[in-house]
């Protein structure tokens, strides 16, 4: 059994539905309209609804369609987190949370890939789907319960604005074939960053 398989196999969410709801309500309370945290919470809710749609599909065709929609949401959301939010965790000194987050999302990608090869109307399929759903629910609870609230508390406003911009850009790039992402758009500058210094010095030379 690979490490990634073990991560998924070990998941029996230790937290209750009430604890999950409480964590979400607290995270919603901390989020501001349109900021990175509110977008992440919206996408977590959409992912939960997409899991339910796959399980509830009555025939093979509609189940595969629902699975494809779930896959697009999961991949778009995870790419945006892995490209933008988890690096911000490292910057905020939360290396352990970041490493765990990458590992858990890689495990989910592996299992979603394997799900594609199963008969969509079989019990094997439903068992694997439930396993992935449980692993994702636990991962979401970790993010909403404290990882992201800690991140929000630690990052300065300029960094918050930048990760909101970049999270939206990466999610949109995957979920809308890039139509919602502007390749020439420049993210908000981060105070004191080498990147902003570089932009300023280039402009000065011109
Ligand atoms: Fe997430």
mmCIF file of C-alpha atoms in Angstrom, residues 119-196:
data_model
loop_
_atom_site.group_PDB
_atom_site.id
_atom_site.type_symbol
_atom_site.label_atom_id
_atom_site.label_comp_id
_atom_site.label_asym_id
_atom_site.label_seq_id
_atom_site.Cartn_x
_atom_site.Cartn_y
_atom_site.Cartn_z
ATOM 1 C CA UNK A 119 -18.322 0.266 -13.201
ATOM 2 C CA UNK A 120 -20.363 3.337 -12.161
ATOM 3 C CA UNK A 121 -23.275 1.171 -11.043
ATOM 4 C CA UNK A 122 -21.204 -1.254 -8.946
ATOM 5 C CA UNK A 123 -20.874 -1.416 -5.158
ATOM 6 C CA UNK A 124 -17.080 -1.036 -5.589
ATOM 7 C CA UNK A 125 -17.730 2.326 -7.188
ATOM 8 C CA UNK A 126 -20.040 3.513 -4.408
ATOM 9 C CA UNK A 127 -17.595 2.309 -1.728
ATOM 10 C CA UNK A 128 -14.677 4.176 -3.312
ATOM 11 C CA UNK A 129 -16.810 7.273 -3.846
ATOM 12 C CA UNK A 130 -17.775 7.249 -0.150
ATOM 13 C CA UNK A 131 -14.153 6.757 0.841
ATOM 14 C CA UNK A 132 -13.054 9.770 -1.214
ATOM 15 C CA UNK A 133 -15.971 11.840 0.090
ATOM 16 C CA UNK A 134 -14.991 11.036 3.697
ATOM 17 C CA UNK A 135 -11.325 11.881 3.064
ATOM 18 C CA UNK A 136 -12.259 15.175 1.377
ATOM 19 C CA UNK A 137 -14.703 16.031 4.211
ATOM 20 C CA UNK A 138 -11.944 15.547 6.767
ATOM 21 C CA UNK A 139 -9.488 17.614 4.708
ATOM 22 C CA UNK A 140 -12.069 20.404 4.407
ATOM 23 C CA UNK A 141 -12.635 20.284 8.170
ATOM 24 C CA UNK A 142 -8.905 20.707 8.778
ATOM 25 C CA UNK A 143 -8.799 23.701 6.428
ATOM 26 C CA UNK A 144 -11.904 25.370 7.833
ATOM 27 C CA UNK A 145 -11.307 24.365 11.450
ATOM 28 C CA UNK A 146 -8.006 26.134 11.963
ATOM 29 C CA UNK A 147 -5.490 26.045 9.061
ATOM 30 C CA UNK A 148 -7.140 28.813 7.069
ATOM 31 C CA UNK A 149 -8.253 30.890 10.063
ATOM 32 C CA UNK A 150 -4.644 30.873 11.275
ATOM 33 C CA UNK A 151 -3.531 31.883 7.781
ATOM 34 C CA UNK A 152 -6.026 34.722 7.670
ATOM 35 C CA UNK A 153 -4.807 35.975 11.041
ATOM 36 C CA UNK A 154 -1.126 35.824 10.077
ATOM 37 C CA UNK A 155 -1.000 37.310 6.571
ATOM 38 C CA UNK A 156 -0.918 41.097 6.123
ATOM 39 C CA UNK A 157 -3.739 42.742 4.084
ATOM 40 C CA UNK A 158 -1.563 43.077 0.938
ATOM 41 C CA UNK A 159 -0.927 39.319 0.921
ATOM 42 C CA UNK A 160 -4.645 38.630 1.494
ATOM 43 C CA UNK A 161 -5.516 40.729 -1.574
ATOM 44 C CA UNK A 162 -2.884 38.974 -3.651
ATOM 45 C CA UNK A 163 -4.030 35.446 -2.766
ATOM 46 C CA UNK A 164 -7.670 36.395 -3.402
ATOM 47 C CA UNK A 165 -6.691 37.567 -6.896
ATOM 48 C CA UNK A 166 -4.486 34.543 -7.596
ATOM 49 C CA UNK A 167 -6.885 31.931 -6.140
ATOM 50 C CA UNK A 168 -9.703 33.290 -8.331
ATOM 51 C CA UNK A 169 -7.412 33.352 -11.369
ATOM 52 C CA UNK A 170 -6.214 29.741 -10.963
ATOM 53 C CA UNK A 171 -9.689 28.334 -10.234
ATOM 54 C CA UNK A 172 -11.134 30.168 -13.201
ATOM 55 C CA UNK A 173 -8.293 29.066 -15.493
ATOM 56 C CA UNK A 174 -9.232 25.421 -14.894
ATOM 57 C CA UNK A 175 -13.001 25.570 -14.560
ATOM 58 C CA UNK A 176 -13.732 27.947 -17.465
ATOM 59 C CA UNK A 177 -10.985 26.889 -19.897
ATOM 60 C CA UNK A 178 -9.141 30.058 -18.997
ATOM 61 C CA UNK A 179 -11.926 32.329 -20.242
ATOM 62 C CA UNK A 180 -12.218 33.955 -16.848
ATOM 63 C CA UNK A 181 -8.471 34.379 -16.405
ATOM 64 C CA UNK A 182 -6.531 37.278 -17.885
ATOM 65 C CA UNK A 183 -2.970 36.133 -18.641
ATOM 66 C CA UNK A 184 -1.741 39.734 -18.698
ATOM 67 C CA UNK A 185 -3.342 40.756 -15.423
ATOM 68 C CA UNK A 186 -0.879 41.623 -12.683
ATOM 69 C CA UNK A 187 -1.728 40.577 -9.120
ATOM 70 C CA UNK A 188 -1.783 43.237 -6.413
ATOM 71 C CA UNK A 189 1.752 44.033 -5.279
ATOM 72 C CA UNK A 190 2.886 42.674 -1.953
ATOM 73 C CA UNK A 191 4.508 45.242 0.283
ATOM 74 C CA UNK A 192 8.260 44.703 0.507
ATOM 75 C CA UNK A 193 8.304 41.765 -1.914
ATOM 76 C CA UNK A 194 11.188 41.286 -4.354
ATOM 77 C CA UNK A 195 8.622 40.931 -7.099
ATOM 78 C CA UNK A 196 7.164 44.375 -6.502
#
